[in-house]
């Protein structure tokens, strides 16, 4: 039965113990709102793929409940599966089938036939830049193309919820950016997206909310903005036009500077500090700034901090 | 899932299966044609002429129905076991498992694929038999019914084999050590009337004997066994294996962790 809520997915006390005794999930509670772009992060073996496996029914939960758009995965199998698209971590299509046939076949599993299946296949293969490859055997595709094929296949029935398990692993930077644009486009069109990734920059760039899982438990579950707001210090790297013999000096004891080379230095400071004040000091010392960047990935620091807190 | 959608899903699995075994016809359709052709030539024609009558018929006429049935059994079984296991091995079975296709449609789709290959090979070797003899089918309806039920039983058995299989070796063990002896001792090459009483009693436990003899009855009009009993057994085995396969599929045996 469908109940009124605004969650694309709602997980309650989800536990999974495998036959070998390994307890992969220790009672997960997680809500993802409709239309969200949600990041599920965690180190290898944390339980991310187990959660995705249970949602997609490839893994049986030991206990707990999952609802997709208010419908129970265990009892309302048809409707929940109809609203779900999954892009797995590993390639899981036949290496001997043609690209177009793989997407058409998936359309058939969802009851799409004939012209509609052809139109959807063409639409998503074109969107993912694979239309020219439709008559090629899938084993001939590059790694990045195989990942895009799995996305096209997952979208052919136009699910309301798309789960991507490390979709850009092994994909070059240019292609990764174009995949980000595509995922943002379908998210804007109303598809809820849950993403697991090892590229924390990717999660920071794409996702509005985030959960961090470790040893089968959720250790952080908040908005990206709120999580990044927890960052206490940051390190900024400055490139200069002028040649430096020493790092600029700051009177404020909270700000520490360090010379990297004759044309660059770094400054470590609290995130609550005003960066404009920093520029004023640099101007007074006749240091002409060419460019500035954050030295470390902010999310990476928080991610490591969350994991170390749990230890 | 709506009935229309279920039919489309069934048709999709069947088309995929037919596309697979026709794409690799050198591995699926040609070898049985060559093997059975050699049986016709060597056992039926060359040696058969010296053997004389078997069950009141020329030896070639006697063994042709058995050889056709042997081809149907082996190909229906191996199509489902190898295709489904290959889907498991490559993990593309996940494509179906995450979709809303009900378990019984998955089962029917793969079984229909196995039956399609079994029947196609059966037709090929039947046409080839015309080179060596002329078949006059005594009971067409019964012949078709038996071949369909037999193909279904062995497709279902192949499916169950593939569910339990963890390696490619696991899908060759049953055909080599169980299926082949059952077929060769199932009255393909001889009438069980040639056997001593104990041998006839043991043969009566072999289900393939009933399939081969009922098919032979459909073509020649003669059989070592009661045809209605044999048909009942085929229906029983079809229902039993379908139930077992569906139960295993629902449990997720070999598929879901």
Coordinates of C-alpha atoms in Angstrom, one line a residue:
Chain A
X1 CA 0.0 0.0 0.0
X2 CA 1.3 3.5 -0.8
X3 CA 1.5 5.9 2.0
X4 CA 1.8 9.7 1.7
X5 CA 5.4 10.9 2.4
X6 CA 8.0 12.8 0.6
X7 CA 10.7 10.2 0.7
X8 CA 12.0 8.5 -2.4
X9 CA 13.4 5.9 -0.2
X10 CA 13.0 5.2 3.5
X11 CA 15.1 2.5 5.3
X12 CA 14.4 1.4 8.8
X13 CA 16.6 -0.8 11.0
X14 CA 18.1 -2.6 8.1
X15 CA 20.4 -5.5 9.0
X16 CA 22.3 -7.9 7.0
X17 CA 24.4 -10.8 8.1
X18 CA 25.9 -12.9 5.3
X19 CA 26.1 -16.8 5.5
X20 CA 29.8 -16.6 6.5
X21 CA 28.8 -14.6 9.6
X22 CA 29.9 -11.2 8.4
X23 CA 27.6 -8.5 9.7
X24 CA 27.5 -6.1 6.8
X25 CA 24.7 -3.8 8.1
X26 CA 24.0 -3.3 11.8
X27 CA 20.6 -1.5 11.7
X28 CA 20.6 1.2 9.1
X29 CA 18.0 4.1 9.2
X30 CA 18.1 6.3 6.2
X31 CA 15.7 8.7 4.4
X32 CA 16.2 10.2 1.0
X33 CA 13.8 12.9 -0.1
X34 CA 12.2 13.0 -3.5
X35 CA 14.2 14.8 -6.2
X36 CA 17.3 14.7 -4.0
X37 CA 20.8 14.1 -5.3
X38 CA 22.1 12.1 -2.4
X39 CA 25.6 10.8 -1.7
X40 CA 26.2 7.5 0.1
X41 CA 29.9 7.4 1.0
X42 CA 32.0 5.0 2.9
X43 CA 35.3 3.1 2.6
X44 CA 35.5 -0.3 0.8
X45 CA 33.5 -2.9 2.6
X46 CA 31.5 -0.4 4.6
X47 CA 28.1 -1.7 3.4
X48 CA 27.2 0.6 0.5
X49 CA 26.8 -2.1 -2.1
X50 CA 24.9 -4.3 0.4
X51 CA 22.3 -1.5 0.9
X52 CA 22.0 -1.1 -2.9
X53 CA 21.8 -4.9 -3.3
X54 CA 18.9 -5.1 -0.8
X55 CA 17.1 -2.2 -2.4
X56 CA 17.3 -3.8 -5.8
X57 CA 16.4 -7.3 -4.3
X58 CA 19.7 -8.9 -5.3
X59 CA 20.6 -9.3 -1.6
X60 CA 18.1 -10.5 1.0
X61 CA 17.9 -8.4 4.2
X62 CA 18.3 -10.3 7.5
X63 CA 15.7 -7.8 9.0
X64 CA 14.4 -4.3 8.5
X65 CA 12.1 -2.5 6.1
X66 CA 12.6 -0.5 2.9
X67 CA 10.0 1.7 1.3
X68 CA 10.4 3.2 -2.2
X69 CA 8.0 6.2 -2.7
X70 CA 6.0 4.9 0.2
X71 CA 5.7 1.3 -1.1
X72 CA 7.2 -1.6 0.7
X73 CA 9.9 -3.4 -1.4
X74 CA 9.0 -6.8 0.1
X75 CA 5.3 -6.6 -0.5
X76 CA 4.8 -4.2 -3.5
X77 CA 7.5 -5.7 -5.7
X78 CA 6.1 -4.7 -9.1
X79 CA 5.6 -1.0 -8.3
X80 CA 8.8 -0.5 -6.4
X81 CA 10.9 -2.2 -9.1
X82 CA 9.1 -0.1 -11.7
X83 CA 10.2 3.1 -10.1
X84 CA 13.8 2.0 -9.6
X85 CA 16.8 2.0 -11.9
X86 CA 20.2 0.6 -10.8
X87 CA 23.6 1.1 -12.2
X88 CA 25.9 -1.4 -10.6
X89 CA 29.6 -1.1 -9.8
X90 CA 30.6 -4.0 -12.0
X91 CA 29.7 -4.5 -15.6
X92 CA 26.7 -6.9 -15.7
X93 CA 25.5 -7.1 -19.3
X94 CA 26.3 -9.8 -21.8
X95 CA 29.6 -9.2 -23.5
X96 CA 28.3 -10.9 -26.7
X97 CA 25.2 -8.8 -27.2
X98 CA 24.9 -5.7 -29.3
X99 CA 24.7 -2.4 -27.5
X100 CA 21.2 -1.6 -28.9
X101 CA 19.9 -5.1 -28.1
X102 CA 21.0 -4.8 -24.4
X103 CA 19.0 -1.6 -23.9
X104 CA 16.0 -3.0 -26.0
X105 CA 16.0 -6.2 -24.0
X106 CA 15.9 -4.2 -20.7
X107 CA 13.0 -2.2 -22.1
X108 CA 11.2 -5.6 -22.7
X109 CA 11.7 -6.6 -19.1
X110 CA 9.8 -3.5 -18.0
X111 CA 6.9 -4.3 -20.4
X112 CA 8.0 -1.7 -23.1
X113 CA 7.6 -3.0 -26.6
X114 CA 7.8 -2.0 -30.2
X115 CA 8.0 1.6 -31.1
X116 CA 8.2 2.9 -27.5
X117 CA 11.1 0.6 -26.7
X118 CA 12.9 1.7 -29.8
X119 CA 12.3 5.4 -29.1
X120 CA 13.5 5.1 -25.5
X121 CA 16.6 3.1 -26.6
X122 CA 17.4 5.7 -29.2
X123 CA 16.8 8.5 -26.8
X124 CA 19.1 7.3 -24.0
X125 CA 21.8 5.9 -26.3
X126 CA 21.9 9.3 -28.0
X127 CA 22.0 11.1 -24.6
X128 CA 24.9 9.0 -23.5
X129 CA 26.7 9.3 -26.8
X130 CA 26.4 5.6 -27.7
X131 CA 24.0 5.7 -30.6
X132 CA 26.8 5.3 -33.1
X133 CA 27.8 2.1 -31.3
X134 CA 24.3 0.5 -31.2
X135 CA 25.3 -2.3 -33.6
X136 CA 28.6 -3.0 -31.9
X137 CA 29.1 -6.0 -29.6
X138 CA 29.3 -4.6 -26.0
X139 CA 32.7 -6.2 -25.4
X140 CA 34.2 -3.8 -28.0
X141 CA 33.3 -0.8 -25.9
X142 CA 35.8 1.1 -23.8
X143 CA 35.4 1.1 -20.0
X144 CA 33.8 4.5 -20.0
X145 CA 31.4 3.5 -22.7
X146 CA 30.4 0.4 -20.8
X147 CA 29.5 2.5 -17.8
X148 CA 27.4 4.8 -20.0
X149 CA 25.7 1.8 -21.4
X150 CA 24.7 0.7 -17.9
X151 CA 23.3 4.2 -17.3
X152 CA 21.3 4.1 -20.5
X153 CA 20.0 0.7 -19.7
X154 CA 18.9 1.8 -16.2
X155 CA 17.1 4.8 -17.6
X156 CA 15.2 3.1 -20.4
X157 CA 12.0 2.6 -18.3
X158 CA 12.4 6.1 -16.9
X159 CA 12.6 5.3 -13.2
X160 CA 11.8 7.9 -10.6
X161 CA 14.7 6.8 -8.5
X162 CA 18.2 6.1 -9.9
X163 CA 20.9 4.5 -7.9
X164 CA 24.4 4.6 -9.2
X165 CA 27.1 2.6 -7.5
X166 CA 30.4 4.3 -8.4
X167 CA 29.3 5.3 -11.9
X168 CA 32.5 7.2 -12.8
X169 CA 35.1 4.7 -11.5
X170 CA 37.8 4.5 -14.1
X171 CA 36.3 7.1 -16.3
X172 CA 38.6 9.9 -17.6
X173 CA 38.1 13.5 -16.3
X174 CA 36.4 14.9 -19.5
X175 CA 33.9 12.1 -19.6
X176 CA 33.3 12.3 -15.9
X177 CA 32.4 16.0 -16.2
X178 CA 30.0 15.2 -19.1
X179 CA 28.4 12.4 -17.0
X180 CA 28.0 14.9 -14.1
X181 CA 26.2 17.3 -16.5
X182 CA 23.9 14.5 -17.6
X183 CA 23.1 13.3 -14.1
X184 CA 22.4 16.9 -13.0
X185 CA 20.1 17.2 -16.0
X186 CA 18.0 14.1 -15.2
X187 CA 17.9 15.1 -11.5
X188 CA 16.5 18.5 -12.5
X189 CA 13.9 16.7 -14.6
X190 CA 12.6 15.1 -11.4
X191 CA 14.6 11.9 -11.0
X192 CA 15.9 11.2 -7.5
X193 CA 19.5 10.1 -7.6
X194 CA 21.5 8.2 -5.0
X195 CA 25.2 8.0 -5.7
X196 CA 28.0 6.1 -4.2
X197 CA 31.5 7.2 -5.2
X198 CA 35.1 7.2 -4.1
X199 CA 35.6 10.6 -5.8
X200 CA 34.7 12.9 -2.9
X201 CA 35.0 15.9 -5.2
X202 CA 32.2 14.3 -7.3
X203 CA 29.9 14.0 -4.2
X204 CA 30.6 17.6 -3.2
X205 CA 30.0 18.8 -6.7
X206 CA 26.7 16.9 -7.3
X207 CA 25.0 16.0 -4.1
X208 CA 22.8 18.1 -1.8
X209 CA 22.6 15.6 1.0
X210 CA 25.0 13.0 2.2
X211 CA 25.3 9.9 4.4
X212 CA 28.6 8.3 5.5
X213 CA 28.6 4.7 6.3
X214 CA 31.3 2.7 8.0
X215 CA 31.4 -0.8 9.4
X216 CA 27.7 -1.2 8.6
X217 CA 26.5 1.9 10.5
X218 CA 25.6 5.4 9.4
X219 CA 28.2 7.7 11.0
X220 CA 27.0 10.9 9.4
X221 CA 23.7 11.9 7.7
X222 CA 23.2 15.5 6.9
X223 CA 23.1 18.1 4.1
X224 CA 26.3 18.7 2.2
X225 CA 26.2 22.4 3.2
X226 CA 25.9 21.5 6.9
X227 CA 28.7 18.9 6.7
X228 CA 31.1 21.3 4.9
X229 CA 30.2 23.9 7.5
X230 CA 31.7 21.6 10.1
X231 CA 35.2 22.0 8.6
X232 CA 37.2 23.9 11.2
X233 CA 40.3 24.8 9.2
X234 CA 41.3 25.2 5.6
X235 CA 44.5 25.5 3.7
X236 CA 44.7 27.9 0.8
X237 CA 47.4 27.9 -1.9
X238 CA 48.3 31.2 -3.5
X239 CA 50.3 31.6 -6.8
X240 CA 51.9 35.0 -7.1
X241 CA 53.1 37.3 -9.9
X242 CA 55.9 38.7 -7.8
X243 CA 58.9 36.6 -6.7
X244 CA 59.0 35.7 -3.0
X245 CA 61.9 35.0 -0.8
X246 CA 59.8 34.4 2.3
X247 CA 56.2 33.6 3.1
X248 CA 54.0 36.7 3.8
X249 CA 53.7 37.4 7.6
X250 CA 50.4 37.6 9.3
X251 CA 50.0 39.1 12.8
X252 CA 46.9 37.1 13.5
X253 CA 48.2 34.0 15.5
X254 CA 45.4 31.9 13.9
X255 CA 46.9 32.3 10.4
X256 CA 50.0 30.4 9.5
X257 CA 51.8 30.9 6.2
X258 CA 54.4 28.7 4.6
X259 CA 56.5 29.3 1.4
X260 CA 56.2 26.6 -1.2
X261 CA 58.5 28.0 -3.8
X262 CA 59.5 31.5 -5.2
X263 CA 56.0 32.0 -6.7
X264 CA 53.7 30.2 -4.4
X265 CA 52.9 29.9 -0.7
X266 CA 50.1 28.4 1.4
X267 CA 48.1 29.8 4.3
X268 CA 46.3 27.7 7.0
X269 CA 43.4 29.4 8.8
X270 CA 40.1 28.9 10.5
X271 CA 37.1 28.6 8.1
X272 CA 35.4 31.3 10.1
X273 CA 38.0 33.9 9.1
X274 CA 37.3 36.6 6.5
X275 CA 39.4 35.9 3.4
X276 CA 39.2 39.6 2.4
X277 CA 41.3 40.5 5.4
X278 CA 43.9 38.1 4.2
X279 CA 44.0 39.9 0.8
X280 CA 44.4 43.3 2.6
X281 CA 47.5 42.1 4.4
X282 CA 48.9 40.7 1.2
X283 CA 48.3 44.0 -0.6
X284 CA 50.1 45.9 2.2
X285 CA 53.1 43.6 1.7
X286 CA 53.0 44.1 -2.1
X287 CA 52.3 40.5 -2.9
X288 CA 50.4 40.3 -6.2
X289 CA 48.2 37.3 -6.3
X290 CA 47.8 35.4 -9.6
X291 CA 45.4 32.6 -8.4
X292 CA 44.1 30.9 -5.3
X293 CA 42.8 27.4 -4.6
X294 CA 41.8 25.2 -1.7
X295 CA 44.7 22.8 -1.1
X296 CA 42.7 19.8 0.1
X297 CA 39.3 18.4 -0.8
X298 CA 37.1 19.7 1.9
X299 CA 34.8 16.8 1.9
X300 CA 37.8 14.4 2.0
X301 CA 38.9 15.9 5.3
X302 CA 35.4 15.6 6.8
X303 CA 35.0 12.0 5.5
X304 CA 38.3 11.0 7.1
X305 CA 37.3 12.8 10.3
X306 CA 34.0 11.0 10.4
X307 CA 35.6 7.6 10.0
X308 CA 38.3 8.4 12.6
X309 CA 35.7 9.6 15.1
X310 CA 33.9 6.3 14.9
X311 CA 37.2 4.4 15.5
Chain B
X1 CA 2.7 -6.7 -13.5
X2 CA 0.0 -6.5 -16.1
X3 CA -0.6 -9.5 -18.3
X4 CA 0.4 -7.6 -21.4
X5 CA 3.7 -6.6 -19.8
X6 CA 4.3 -10.2 -18.6
X7 CA 3.8 -11.4 -22.1
X8 CA 6.3 -8.8 -23.4
X9 CA 8.8 -9.8 -20.8
X10 CA 8.3 -13.5 -21.7
X11 CA 8.7 -12.8 -25.4
X12 CA 11.8 -10.7 -24.6
X13 CA 13.5 -13.5 -22.8
X14 CA 12.6 -16.0 -25.5
X15 CA 13.8 -13.8 -28.3
X16 CA 17.1 -13.2 -26.4
X17 CA 17.5 -17.0 -26.0
X18 CA 16.8 -17.7 -29.7
X19 CA 19.1 -14.9 -30.7
X20 CA 21.8 -16.5 -28.6
X21 CA 21.7 -20.0 -29.9
X22 CA 21.2 -18.9 -33.5
X23 CA 24.2 -16.5 -33.2
X24 CA 26.4 -19.4 -32.1
X25 CA 24.9 -21.9 -34.5
X26 CA 28.3 -23.5 -35.0
X27 CA 28.3 -24.5 -31.4
X28 CA 24.5 -25.2 -31.0
X29 CA 23.0 -26.4 -34.2
X30 CA 25.8 -27.8 -36.3
X31 CA 27.4 -30.3 -33.9
X32 CA 24.1 -32.3 -33.1
X33 CA 23.4 -32.4 -36.9
X34 CA 26.8 -33.9 -37.6
X35 CA 26.7 -36.3 -34.6
X36 CA 23.2 -37.6 -35.4
X37 CA 24.1 -37.8 -39.1
X38 CA 27.0 -40.1 -38.2
X39 CA 24.8 -42.2 -36.1
X40 CA 22.4 -42.5 -39.1
X41 CA 25.2 -43.4 -41.4
X42 CA 27.2 -45.8 -39.2
X43 CA 24.7 -47.4 -36.9
X44 CA 21.6 -47.1 -38.9
X45 CA 22.9 -47.7 -42.4
X46 CA 26.2 -49.6 -42.3
X47 CA 25.9 -51.7 -39.2
X48 CA 22.1 -51.6 -39.2
X49 CA 22.0 -53.6 -42.5
X50 CA 23.8 -56.5 -40.8
X51 CA 21.6 -56.3 -37.7
X52 CA 18.4 -56.7 -39.6
X53 CA 15.0 -56.2 -37.8
X54 CA 14.5 -54.6 -34.4
X55 CA 11.0 -54.6 -32.9
X56 CA 9.6 -55.6 -36.3
X57 CA 11.2 -52.7 -38.2
X58 CA 14.4 -52.1 -40.2
X59 CA 17.1 -51.1 -37.7
X60 CA 17.4 -47.7 -39.3
X61 CA 13.7 -47.1 -38.9
X62 CA 13.9 -48.3 -35.3
X63 CA 16.7 -46.0 -34.2
X64 CA 15.7 -42.8 -36.0
X65 CA 12.9 -41.8 -33.5
X66 CA 15.3 -42.6 -30.6
X67 CA 18.1 -40.5 -32.2
X68 CA 15.8 -37.6 -32.9
X69 CA 14.6 -37.7 -29.2
X70 CA 18.2 -37.9 -28.0
X71 CA 19.0 -34.7 -30.0
X72 CA 16.0 -33.0 -28.5
X73 CA 16.8 -34.0 -24.9
X74 CA 20.5 -33.1 -25.1
X75 CA 19.9 -29.7 -26.8
X76 CA 16.9 -28.6 -24.6
X77 CA 18.9 -29.4 -21.5
X78 CA 22.2 -27.9 -22.5
X79 CA 20.6 -24.7 -23.9
X80 CA 19.0 -23.8 -20.6
X81 CA 21.8 -25.0 -18.4
X82 CA 24.6 -23.2 -20.3
X83 CA 22.6 -20.1 -21.1
X84 CA 21.3 -19.5 -17.6
X85 CA 24.6 -20.3 -16.0
X86 CA 26.4 -18.0 -18.4
X87 CA 23.9 -15.3 -17.4
X88 CA 24.8 -16.0 -13.8
X89 CA 28.5 -16.0 -14.5
X90 CA 28.5 -12.7 -16.4
X91 CA 26.0 -11.4 -13.8
X92 CA 23.6 -10.3 -16.6
X93 CA 21.0 -12.3 -14.8
X94 CA 20.8 -9.2 -12.5
X95 CA 19.2 -7.3 -15.4
X96 CA 16.1 -9.5 -15.0
X97 CA 16.3 -9.9 -11.3
X98 CA 16.1 -6.1 -10.6
X99 CA 13.3 -5.7 -13.1
X100 CA 9.6 -6.5 -12.2
X101 CA 9.5 -9.7 -14.2
X102 CA 7.8 -12.4 -12.0
X103 CA 9.8 -15.6 -11.3
X104 CA 7.5 -17.8 -13.2
X105 CA 7.9 -15.7 -16.4
X106 CA 11.7 -15.9 -16.0
X107 CA 11.4 -19.6 -15.8
X108 CA 9.0 -19.9 -18.7
X109 CA 11.2 -17.7 -20.8
X110 CA 14.3 -19.8 -20.4
X111 CA 12.4 -23.0 -20.7
X112 CA 10.8 -21.9 -23.9
X113 CA 14.2 -21.0 -25.2
X114 CA 15.5 -24.5 -24.4
X115 CA 12.4 -26.0 -26.0
X116 CA 12.9 -23.9 -29.1
X117 CA 16.5 -25.1 -29.6
X118 CA 15.5 -28.7 -28.8
X119 CA 12.7 -28.6 -31.4
X120 CA 14.8 -26.8 -34.0
X121 CA 17.6 -29.5 -33.7
X122 CA 14.8 -32.1 -33.7
X123 CA 13.5 -30.7 -37.0
X124 CA 17.0 -30.6 -38.5
X125 CA 17.8 -34.2 -37.6
X126 CA 14.4 -35.3 -38.8
X127 CA 14.9 -33.7 -42.2
X128 CA 18.4 -35.4 -42.3
X129 CA 16.8 -38.8 -41.6
X130 CA 15.0 -38.6 -44.9
X131 CA 18.4 -39.2 -46.6
X132 CA 18.5 -42.7 -45.0
X133 CA 14.9 -43.7 -44.6
X134 CA 11.3 -42.5 -45.2
X135 CA 9.4 -41.8 -42.0
X136 CA 5.7 -42.3 -42.0
X137 CA 4.3 -40.7 -38.9
X138 CA 1.6 -42.9 -37.4
X139 CA 0.2 -40.5 -34.8
X140 CA 1.2 -36.9 -35.6
X141 CA -0.5 -35.3 -32.6
X142 CA 1.0 -37.7 -30.1
X143 CA 4.5 -37.3 -31.7
X144 CA 4.3 -33.5 -31.4
X145 CA 3.0 -33.7 -27.8
X146 CA 5.7 -36.1 -26.6
X147 CA 8.5 -34.1 -28.2
X148 CA 7.1 -30.8 -26.6
X149 CA 6.7 -32.4 -23.1
X150 CA 10.2 -34.0 -23.3
X151 CA 11.8 -30.8 -24.4
X152 CA 10.0 -29.1 -21.5
X153 CA 11.1 -31.7 -18.9
X154 CA 14.8 -31.5 -19.9
X155 CA 14.7 -27.7 -20.2
X156 CA 13.4 -27.5 -16.6
X157 CA 16.1 -30.0 -15.5
X158 CA 18.7 -27.9 -17.2
X159 CA 17.4 -24.8 -15.4
X160 CA 17.7 -26.4 -12.0
X161 CA 21.2 -27.6 -12.8
X162 CA 22.2 -24.0 -13.7
X163 CA 20.7 -22.6 -10.5
X164 CA 22.9 -24.9 -8.4
X165 CA 26.0 -24.6 -10.6
X166 CA 28.9 -22.5 -9.4
X167 CA 31.4 -23.4 -12.2
X168 CA 31.2 -24.4 -15.9
X169 CA 32.2 -27.9 -14.7
X170 CA 29.0 -28.1 -12.7
X171 CA 26.9 -27.8 -15.9
X172 CA 28.7 -30.6 -17.6
X173 CA 28.7 -33.2 -14.8
X174 CA 25.0 -34.1 -15.1
X175 CA 24.9 -34.4 -18.9
X176 CA 28.0 -36.5 -18.9
X177 CA 27.4 -38.8 -15.9
X178 CA 23.6 -38.9 -15.7
X179 CA 21.9 -37.8 -18.9
X180 CA 24.1 -39.7 -21.4
X181 CA 23.8 -43.1 -19.7
X182 CA 20.1 -42.6 -19.3
X183 CA 19.7 -41.9 -23.0
X184 CA 21.9 -44.7 -24.2
X185 CA 20.2 -47.2 -21.8
X186 CA 16.8 -45.7 -22.6
X187 CA 16.0 -47.9 -25.6
X188 CA 17.4 -45.6 -28.3
X189 CA 19.4 -48.3 -30.0
X190 CA 17.6 -51.5 -28.9
X191 CA 14.2 -52.8 -27.8
X192 CA 14.2 -53.7 -24.1
X193 CA 12.6 -57.0 -25.1
X194 CA 16.2 -58.0 -25.9
X195 CA 17.2 -57.7 -22.3
X196 CA 16.8 -60.3 -19.6
X197 CA 14.0 -59.8 -17.1
X198 CA 16.2 -58.1 -14.5
X199 CA 17.5 -55.7 -17.2
X200 CA 13.9 -54.9 -18.3
X201 CA 13.0 -54.2 -14.7
X202 CA 15.9 -51.8 -14.3
X203 CA 15.2 -50.2 -17.6
X204 CA 11.6 -49.5 -16.4
X205 CA 13.0 -47.1 -13.8
X206 CA 14.6 -45.0 -16.6
X207 CA 12.3 -42.1 -17.5
X208 CA 14.0 -41.6 -20.9
X209 CA 12.8 -45.1 -21.9
X210 CA 9.2 -43.8 -21.7
X211 CA 9.9 -40.7 -23.7
X212 CA 11.8 -42.5 -26.5
X213 CA 9.2 -45.3 -26.7
X214 CA 6.3 -43.0 -26.8
X215 CA 7.9 -40.9 -29.5
X216 CA 8.7 -44.1 -31.4
X217 CA 5.0 -45.1 -31.0
X218 CA 4.0 -41.7 -32.4
X219 CA 6.1 -42.3 -35.5
X220 CA 6.2 -46.1 -36.0
X221 CA 3.1 -47.1 -34.1
X222 CA 5.0 -49.6 -31.9
X223 CA 6.2 -49.2 -28.3
X224 CA 7.8 -51.2 -25.5
X225 CA 5.8 -49.3 -22.9
X226 CA 2.3 -48.2 -22.2
X227 CA 1.9 -44.9 -24.0
X228 CA -0.7 -43.4 -21.6
X229 CA 1.4 -44.3 -18.6
X230 CA 4.4 -42.6 -20.3
X231 CA 2.4 -39.5 -21.1
X232 CA 1.1 -39.3 -17.6
X233 CA 4.7 -39.5 -16.3
X234 CA 5.9 -36.8 -18.7
X235 CA 3.1 -34.5 -17.4
X236 CA 4.0 -35.4 -13.8
X237 CA 7.7 -34.7 -14.3
X238 CA 7.0 -31.4 -16.1
X239 CA 4.8 -30.2 -13.2
X240 CA 7.2 -31.5 -10.5
X241 CA 10.3 -29.9 -12.1
X242 CA 8.4 -26.7 -12.7
X243 CA 7.4 -26.5 -9.1
X244 CA 10.9 -27.3 -7.9
X245 CA 12.5 -24.7 -10.2
X246 CA 10.0 -22.0 -9.2
X247 CA 10.6 -22.8 -5.5
X248 CA 14.3 -22.5 -5.9
X249 CA 13.9 -19.3 -7.9
X250 CA 11.7 -17.8 -5.2
X251 CA 14.3 -18.8 -2.6
X252 CA 17.0 -17.1 -4.7
X253 CA 19.1 -20.3 -4.7
X254 CA 22.3 -19.6 -6.5
X255 CA 21.1 -16.0 -7.4
X256 CA 20.5 -13.9 -4.3
X257 CA 22.8 -13.7 -1.3

